[in-house]
mmCIF file of C-alpha atoms in Angstrom:
data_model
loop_
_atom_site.group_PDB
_atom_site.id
_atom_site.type_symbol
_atom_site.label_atom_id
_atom_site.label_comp_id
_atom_site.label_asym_id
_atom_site.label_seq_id
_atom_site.Cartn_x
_atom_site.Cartn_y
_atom_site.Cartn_z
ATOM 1 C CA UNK S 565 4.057 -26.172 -3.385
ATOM 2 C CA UNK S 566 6.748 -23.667 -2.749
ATOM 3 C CA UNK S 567 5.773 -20.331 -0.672
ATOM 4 C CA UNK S 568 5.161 -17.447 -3.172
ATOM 5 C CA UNK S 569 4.997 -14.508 0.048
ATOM 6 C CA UNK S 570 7.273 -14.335 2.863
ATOM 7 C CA UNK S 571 6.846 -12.803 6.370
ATOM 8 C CA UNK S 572 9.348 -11.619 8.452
ATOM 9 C CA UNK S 573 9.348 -9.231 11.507
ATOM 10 C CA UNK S 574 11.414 -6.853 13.245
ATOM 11 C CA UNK S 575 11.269 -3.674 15.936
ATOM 12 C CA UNK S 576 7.366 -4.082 15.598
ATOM 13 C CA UNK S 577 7.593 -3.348 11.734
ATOM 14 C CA UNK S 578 6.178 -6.454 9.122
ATOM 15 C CA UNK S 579 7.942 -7.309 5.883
ATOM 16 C CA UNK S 580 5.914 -8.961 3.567
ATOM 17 C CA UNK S 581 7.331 -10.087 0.692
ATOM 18 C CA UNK S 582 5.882 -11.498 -2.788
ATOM 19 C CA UNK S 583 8.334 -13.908 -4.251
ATOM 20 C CA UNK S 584 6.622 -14.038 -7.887
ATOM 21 C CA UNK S 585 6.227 -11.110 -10.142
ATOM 22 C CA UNK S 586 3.326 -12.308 -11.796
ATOM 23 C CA UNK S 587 0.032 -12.737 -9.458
ATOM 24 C CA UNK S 588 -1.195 -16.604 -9.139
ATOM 25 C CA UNK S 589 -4.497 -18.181 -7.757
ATOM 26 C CA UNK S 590 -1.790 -19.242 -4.572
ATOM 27 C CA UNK S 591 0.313 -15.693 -4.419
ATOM 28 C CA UNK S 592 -3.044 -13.989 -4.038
ATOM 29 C CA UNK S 593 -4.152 -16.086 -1.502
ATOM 30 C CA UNK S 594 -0.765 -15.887 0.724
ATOM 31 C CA UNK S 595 -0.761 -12.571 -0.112
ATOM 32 C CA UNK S 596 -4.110 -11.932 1.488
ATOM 33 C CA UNK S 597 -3.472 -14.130 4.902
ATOM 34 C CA UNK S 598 -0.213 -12.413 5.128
ATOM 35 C CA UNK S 599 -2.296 -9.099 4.769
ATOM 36 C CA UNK S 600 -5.084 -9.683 7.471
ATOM 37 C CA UNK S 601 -2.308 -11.554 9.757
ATOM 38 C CA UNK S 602 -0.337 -8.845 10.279
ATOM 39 C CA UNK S 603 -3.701 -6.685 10.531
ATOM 40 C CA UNK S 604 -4.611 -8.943 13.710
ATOM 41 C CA UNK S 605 -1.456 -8.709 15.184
ATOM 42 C CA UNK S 606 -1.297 -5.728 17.663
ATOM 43 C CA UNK S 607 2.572 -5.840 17.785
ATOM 44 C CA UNK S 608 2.845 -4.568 14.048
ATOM 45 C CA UNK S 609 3.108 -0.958 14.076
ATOM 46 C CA UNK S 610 4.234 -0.519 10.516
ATOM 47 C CA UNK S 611 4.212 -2.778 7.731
ATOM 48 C CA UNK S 612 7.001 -2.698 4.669
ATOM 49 C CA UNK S 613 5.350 -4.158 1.550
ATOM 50 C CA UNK S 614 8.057 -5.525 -1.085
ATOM 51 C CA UNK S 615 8.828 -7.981 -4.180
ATOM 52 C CA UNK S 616 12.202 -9.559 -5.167
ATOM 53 C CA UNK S 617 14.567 -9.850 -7.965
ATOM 54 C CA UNK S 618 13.935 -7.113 -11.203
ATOM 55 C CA UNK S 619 9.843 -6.543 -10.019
ATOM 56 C CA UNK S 620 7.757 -5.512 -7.712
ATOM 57 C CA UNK S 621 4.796 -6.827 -9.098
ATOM 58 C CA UNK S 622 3.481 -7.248 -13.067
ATOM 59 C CA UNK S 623 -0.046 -7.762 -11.909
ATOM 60 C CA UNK S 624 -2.049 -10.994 -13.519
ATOM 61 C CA UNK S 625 -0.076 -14.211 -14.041
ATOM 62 C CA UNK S 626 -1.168 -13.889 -18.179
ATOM 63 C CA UNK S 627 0.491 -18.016 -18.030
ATOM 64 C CA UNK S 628 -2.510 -18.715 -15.802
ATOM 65 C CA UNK S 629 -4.912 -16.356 -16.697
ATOM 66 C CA UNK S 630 -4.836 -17.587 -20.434
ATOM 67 C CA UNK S 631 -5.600 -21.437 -19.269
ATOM 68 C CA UNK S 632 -9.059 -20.151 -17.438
ATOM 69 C CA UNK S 633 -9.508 -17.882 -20.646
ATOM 70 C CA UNK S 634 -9.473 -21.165 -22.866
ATOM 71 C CA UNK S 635 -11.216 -23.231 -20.746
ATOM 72 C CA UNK S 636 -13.954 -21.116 -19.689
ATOM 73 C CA UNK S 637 -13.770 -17.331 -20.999
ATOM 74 C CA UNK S 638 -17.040 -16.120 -19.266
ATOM 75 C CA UNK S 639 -16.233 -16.441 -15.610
ATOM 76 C CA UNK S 640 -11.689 -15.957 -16.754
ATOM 77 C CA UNK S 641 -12.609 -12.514 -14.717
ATOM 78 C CA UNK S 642 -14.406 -13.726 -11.710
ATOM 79 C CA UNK S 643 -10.944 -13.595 -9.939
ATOM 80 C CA UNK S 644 -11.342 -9.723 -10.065
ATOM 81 C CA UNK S 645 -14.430 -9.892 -7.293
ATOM 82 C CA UNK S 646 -12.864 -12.802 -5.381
ATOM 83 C CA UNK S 647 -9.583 -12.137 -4.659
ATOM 84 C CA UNK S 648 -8.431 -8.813 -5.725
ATOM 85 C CA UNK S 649 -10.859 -6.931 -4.451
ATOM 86 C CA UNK S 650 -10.890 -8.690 -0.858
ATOM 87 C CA UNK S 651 -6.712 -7.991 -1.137
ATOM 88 C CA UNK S 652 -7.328 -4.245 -1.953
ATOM 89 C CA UNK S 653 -9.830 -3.920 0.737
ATOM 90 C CA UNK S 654 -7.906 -5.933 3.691
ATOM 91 C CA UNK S 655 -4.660 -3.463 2.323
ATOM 92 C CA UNK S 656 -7.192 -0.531 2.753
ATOM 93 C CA UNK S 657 -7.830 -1.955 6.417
ATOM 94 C CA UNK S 658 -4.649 -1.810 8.030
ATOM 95 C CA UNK S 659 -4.374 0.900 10.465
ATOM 96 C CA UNK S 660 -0.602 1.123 10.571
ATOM 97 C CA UNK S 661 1.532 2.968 8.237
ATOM 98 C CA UNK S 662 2.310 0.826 5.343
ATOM 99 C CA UNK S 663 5.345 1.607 2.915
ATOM 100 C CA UNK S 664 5.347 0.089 -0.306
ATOM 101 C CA UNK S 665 9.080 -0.840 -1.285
ATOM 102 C CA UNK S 666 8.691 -1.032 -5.101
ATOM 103 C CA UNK S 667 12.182 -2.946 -6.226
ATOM 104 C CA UNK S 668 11.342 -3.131 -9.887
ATOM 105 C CA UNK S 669 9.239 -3.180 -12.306
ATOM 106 C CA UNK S 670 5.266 -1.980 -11.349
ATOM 107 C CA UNK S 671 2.395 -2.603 -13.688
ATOM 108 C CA UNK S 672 -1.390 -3.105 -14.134
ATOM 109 C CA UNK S 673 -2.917 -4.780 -10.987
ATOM 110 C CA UNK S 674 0.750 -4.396 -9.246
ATOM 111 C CA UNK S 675 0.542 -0.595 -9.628
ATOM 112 C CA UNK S 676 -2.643 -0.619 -7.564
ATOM 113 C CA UNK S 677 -1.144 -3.000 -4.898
ATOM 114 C CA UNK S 678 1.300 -0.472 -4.695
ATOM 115 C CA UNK S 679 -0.742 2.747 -4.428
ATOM 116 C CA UNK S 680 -2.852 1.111 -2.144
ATOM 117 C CA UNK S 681 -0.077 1.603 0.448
ATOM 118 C CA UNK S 682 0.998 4.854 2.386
ATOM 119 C CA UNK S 683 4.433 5.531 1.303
ATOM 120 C CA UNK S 684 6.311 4.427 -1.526
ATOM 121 C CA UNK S 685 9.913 4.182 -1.990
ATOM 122 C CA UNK S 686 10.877 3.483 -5.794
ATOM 123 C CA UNK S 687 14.196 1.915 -7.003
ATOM 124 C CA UNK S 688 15.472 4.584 -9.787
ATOM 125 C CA UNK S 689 14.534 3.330 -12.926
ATOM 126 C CA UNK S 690 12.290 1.315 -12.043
ATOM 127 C CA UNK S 691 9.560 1.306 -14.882
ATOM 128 C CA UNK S 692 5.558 1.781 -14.068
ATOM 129 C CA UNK S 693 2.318 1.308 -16.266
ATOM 130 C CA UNK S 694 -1.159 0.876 -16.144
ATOM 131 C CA UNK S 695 -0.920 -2.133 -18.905
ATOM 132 C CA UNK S 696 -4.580 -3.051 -18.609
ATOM 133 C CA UNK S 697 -5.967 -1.573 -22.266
ATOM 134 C CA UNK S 698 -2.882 -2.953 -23.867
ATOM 135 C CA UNK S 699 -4.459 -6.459 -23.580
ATOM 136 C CA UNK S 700 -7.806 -5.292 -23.591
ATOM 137 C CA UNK S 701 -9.263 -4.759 -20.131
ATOM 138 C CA UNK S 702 -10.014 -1.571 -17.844
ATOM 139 C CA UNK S 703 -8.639 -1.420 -14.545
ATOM 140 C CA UNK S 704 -9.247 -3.392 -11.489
ATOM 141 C CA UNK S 705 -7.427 -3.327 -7.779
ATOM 142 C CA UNK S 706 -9.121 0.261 -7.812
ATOM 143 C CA UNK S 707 -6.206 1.675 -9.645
ATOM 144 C CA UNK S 708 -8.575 3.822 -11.648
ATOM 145 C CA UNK S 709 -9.615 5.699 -8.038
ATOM 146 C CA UNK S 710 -6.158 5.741 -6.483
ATOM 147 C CA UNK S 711 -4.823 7.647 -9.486
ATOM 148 C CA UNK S 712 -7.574 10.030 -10.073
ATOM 149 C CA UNK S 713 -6.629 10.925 -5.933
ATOM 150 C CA UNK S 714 -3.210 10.682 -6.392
ATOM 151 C CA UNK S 715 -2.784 12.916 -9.827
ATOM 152 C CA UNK S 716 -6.167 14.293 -10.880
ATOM 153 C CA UNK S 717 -8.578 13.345 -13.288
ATOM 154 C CA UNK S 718 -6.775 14.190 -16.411
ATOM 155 C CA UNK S 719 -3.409 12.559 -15.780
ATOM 156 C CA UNK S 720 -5.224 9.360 -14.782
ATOM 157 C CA UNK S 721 -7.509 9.169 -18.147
ATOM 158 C CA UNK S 722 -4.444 9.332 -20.057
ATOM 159 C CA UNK S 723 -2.529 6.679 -18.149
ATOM 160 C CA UNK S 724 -5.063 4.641 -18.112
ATOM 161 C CA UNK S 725 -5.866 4.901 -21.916
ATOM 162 C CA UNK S 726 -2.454 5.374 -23.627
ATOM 163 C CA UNK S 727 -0.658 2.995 -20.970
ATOM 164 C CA UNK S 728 2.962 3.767 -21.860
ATOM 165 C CA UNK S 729 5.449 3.293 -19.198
ATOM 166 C CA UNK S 730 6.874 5.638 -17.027
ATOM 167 C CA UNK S 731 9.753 5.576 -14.717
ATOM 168 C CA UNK S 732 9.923 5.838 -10.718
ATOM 169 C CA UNK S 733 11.878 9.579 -11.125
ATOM 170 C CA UNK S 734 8.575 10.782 -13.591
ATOM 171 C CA UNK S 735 6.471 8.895 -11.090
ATOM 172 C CA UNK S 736 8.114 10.817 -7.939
ATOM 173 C CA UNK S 737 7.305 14.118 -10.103
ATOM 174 C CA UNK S 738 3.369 13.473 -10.258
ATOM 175 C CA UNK S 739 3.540 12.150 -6.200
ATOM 176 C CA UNK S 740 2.760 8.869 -6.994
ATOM 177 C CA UNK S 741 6.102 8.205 -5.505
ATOM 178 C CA UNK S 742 7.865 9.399 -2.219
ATOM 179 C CA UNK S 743 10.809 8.675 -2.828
ATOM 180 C CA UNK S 744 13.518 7.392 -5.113
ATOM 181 C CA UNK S 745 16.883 5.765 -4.616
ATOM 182 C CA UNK S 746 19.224 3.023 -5.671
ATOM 183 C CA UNK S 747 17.643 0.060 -6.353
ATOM 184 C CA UNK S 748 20.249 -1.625 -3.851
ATOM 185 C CA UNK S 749 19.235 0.852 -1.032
ATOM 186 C CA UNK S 750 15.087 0.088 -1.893
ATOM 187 C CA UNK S 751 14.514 -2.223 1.234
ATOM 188 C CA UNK S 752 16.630 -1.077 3.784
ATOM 189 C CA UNK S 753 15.285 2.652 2.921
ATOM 190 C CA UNK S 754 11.937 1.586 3.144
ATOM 191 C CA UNK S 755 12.406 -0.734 6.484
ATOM 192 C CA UNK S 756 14.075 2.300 7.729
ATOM 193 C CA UNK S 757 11.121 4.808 6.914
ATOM 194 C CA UNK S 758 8.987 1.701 8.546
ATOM 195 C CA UNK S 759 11.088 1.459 11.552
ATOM 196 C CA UNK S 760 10.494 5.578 12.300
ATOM 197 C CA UNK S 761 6.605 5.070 11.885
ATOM 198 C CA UNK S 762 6.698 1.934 14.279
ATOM 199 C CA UNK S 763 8.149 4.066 16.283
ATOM 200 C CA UNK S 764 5.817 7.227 16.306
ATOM 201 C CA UNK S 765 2.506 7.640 17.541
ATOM 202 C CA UNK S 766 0.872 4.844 15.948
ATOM 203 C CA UNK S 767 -3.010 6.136 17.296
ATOM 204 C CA UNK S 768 -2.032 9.266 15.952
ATOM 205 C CA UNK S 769 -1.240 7.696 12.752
ATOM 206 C CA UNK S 770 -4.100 5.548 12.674
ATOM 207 C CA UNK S 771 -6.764 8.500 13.277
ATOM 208 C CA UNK S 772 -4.786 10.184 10.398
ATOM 209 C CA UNK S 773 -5.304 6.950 7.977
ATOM 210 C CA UNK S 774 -9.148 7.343 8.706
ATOM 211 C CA UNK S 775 -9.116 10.941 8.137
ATOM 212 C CA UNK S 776 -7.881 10.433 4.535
ATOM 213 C CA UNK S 777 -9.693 7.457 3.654
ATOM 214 C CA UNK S 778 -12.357 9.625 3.198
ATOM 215 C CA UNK S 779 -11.416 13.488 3.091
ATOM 216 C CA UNK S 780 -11.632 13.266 -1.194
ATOM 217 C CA UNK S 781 -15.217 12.630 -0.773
ATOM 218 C CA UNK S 782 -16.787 13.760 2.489
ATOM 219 C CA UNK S 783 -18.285 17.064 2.139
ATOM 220 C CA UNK S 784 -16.529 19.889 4.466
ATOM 221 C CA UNK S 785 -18.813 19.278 7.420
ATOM 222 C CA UNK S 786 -18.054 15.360 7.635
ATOM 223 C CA UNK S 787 -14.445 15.788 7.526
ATOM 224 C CA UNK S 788 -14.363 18.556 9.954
ATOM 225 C CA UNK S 789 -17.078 16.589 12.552
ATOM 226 C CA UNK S 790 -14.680 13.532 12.021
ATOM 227 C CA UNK S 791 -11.265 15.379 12.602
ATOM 228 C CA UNK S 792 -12.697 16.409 15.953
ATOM 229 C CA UNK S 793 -14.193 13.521 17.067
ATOM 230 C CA UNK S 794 -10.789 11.721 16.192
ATOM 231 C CA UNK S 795 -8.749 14.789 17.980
ATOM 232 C CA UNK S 796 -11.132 14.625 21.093
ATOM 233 C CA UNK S 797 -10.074 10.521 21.663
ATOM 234 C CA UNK S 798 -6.507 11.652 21.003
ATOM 235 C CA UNK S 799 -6.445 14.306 23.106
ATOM 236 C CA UNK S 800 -7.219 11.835 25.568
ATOM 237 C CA UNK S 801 -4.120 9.045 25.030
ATOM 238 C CA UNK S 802 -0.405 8.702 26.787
ATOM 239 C CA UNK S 803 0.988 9.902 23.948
ATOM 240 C CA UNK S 804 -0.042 12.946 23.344
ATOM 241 C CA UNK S 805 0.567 13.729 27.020
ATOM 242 C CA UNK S 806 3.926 12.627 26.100
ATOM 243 C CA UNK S 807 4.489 14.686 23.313
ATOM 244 C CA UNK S 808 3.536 17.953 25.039
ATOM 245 C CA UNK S 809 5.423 16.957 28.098
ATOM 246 C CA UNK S 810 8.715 16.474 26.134
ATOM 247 C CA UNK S 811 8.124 19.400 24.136
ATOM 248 C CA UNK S 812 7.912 21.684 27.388
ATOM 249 C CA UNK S 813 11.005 19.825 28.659
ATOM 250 C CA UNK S 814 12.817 20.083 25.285
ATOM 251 C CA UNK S 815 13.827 16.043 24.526
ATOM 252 C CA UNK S 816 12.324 13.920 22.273
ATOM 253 C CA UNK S 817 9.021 11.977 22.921
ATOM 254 C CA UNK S 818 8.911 8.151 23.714
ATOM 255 C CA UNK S 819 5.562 7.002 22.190
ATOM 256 C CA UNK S 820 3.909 4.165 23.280
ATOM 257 C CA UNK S 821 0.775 3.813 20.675
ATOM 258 C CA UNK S 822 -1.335 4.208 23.973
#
């Protein structure tokens, strides 16, 4: 069976690639090894997340989702609990920066594959939507959470209920996007943004990662107990020494992740 996710490495920064728009039984699976590989692998310091061709990623294969619906419509949706959600979670796991390089078109579970990364850079025009009432299902991949975070309550209701599609430059306006720039320049601008993270103070940047996973929800006193418990193990690492010392001597820091 061909490969349906690619790997490939470079300067400590991991390219994973998904080769299909639509998500399969065997894409989600590669997807997820490639996902917790490149977790386990302590020379990744950034990860660049990507598709190929005119999408990113359309969410559900509807091809094979409509065989389980004919064959056995109560347990179709069981795929939600056993493989997206253990995708979403092992994406929420990585502790290195991870920018999302979406190349095309974005929708339902694809949209929350995408928001479930760092940074995103967005091919101009590239067209997003929520998609999942316009066949008749809420949300899944935890879309519904990243977009109440990512553009309030009352933006997120309507894109999830009136699911018309919106493009990258509209999605760059409500920060679900970083940045935006010609679809030929997608890859090599995210790698790029990749390559400067890999390069940075990757404790620094995971302390940071933990720090938001939860700042939305922790009351004041959590987040400020955590910051300083975080800032107190920093405080403590090669590269913040670094950073002061090259600060004081006016040249730029060499960071280490140490």
């Amino acid at each position: 069976m061909p490969e349906t996710v690619t790997r490939e490495d470079a300067g400590g920064v991991a390219t994973i690639t998904m080769l299909r728009a639509g998500l399969t039984h065997e894409s989600r699976r590669e997807l997820l090894d490639a996902v917790r590989e490149v977790g386990a692998d302590g020379s990744v310091r950034a990860v660049v997340l990507t598709g190929t061709g005119r999408a990113f990623c359309v969410g559900q294969d509807l091809g094979q989702h409509v065989e389980k619906l004919r064959s056995d419509a109560a347990t179709s949706l069981s795929v939600v609990e056993e493989e997206y959600n253990p995708l979403v979670l092992a994406l929420a796991a990585l502790r290195v920066p991870v920018v999302v390089a979406v190349n095309g078109a974005c929708a339902g579970a694809g949209l929350g594959i995408a928001l479930a990364g760092d940074l995103r850079v967005a091919a101009a025009g590239a067209k997003f939507t929520t998609a999942f009432a316009g066949i008749g299902l809420s949300s899944d991949s935890a879309l519904a959470s990243r977009l109440v975070h990512c553009v309030g309550g009352s933006r997120a209701a309507e894109l999830l209920l009136v699911p018309e599609p919106f493009l990258a430059e509209t999605a760059a306006g409500w920060g679900l996007v970083h940045r935006v720039v010609a679809p030929e320049q997608v890859l090599s601008e995210a790698q790029a943004l990749a390559a400067r993270l890999a390069a940075g103070p990757t404790a620094a940047y995971r302390a940071i990662k933990t720090v938001l996973a939860t700042a939305a929800t922790d009351a004041l006193e959590d987040t400020l107990a955590l910051e300083a418990r975080l800032q107190t193990d920093l405080g403590r690492t090669a590269d913040h020494r670094e950073a002061v010392e090259a600060f004081l001597e006016k040249r730029a820091p060499q960071f280490t992740g140490h």
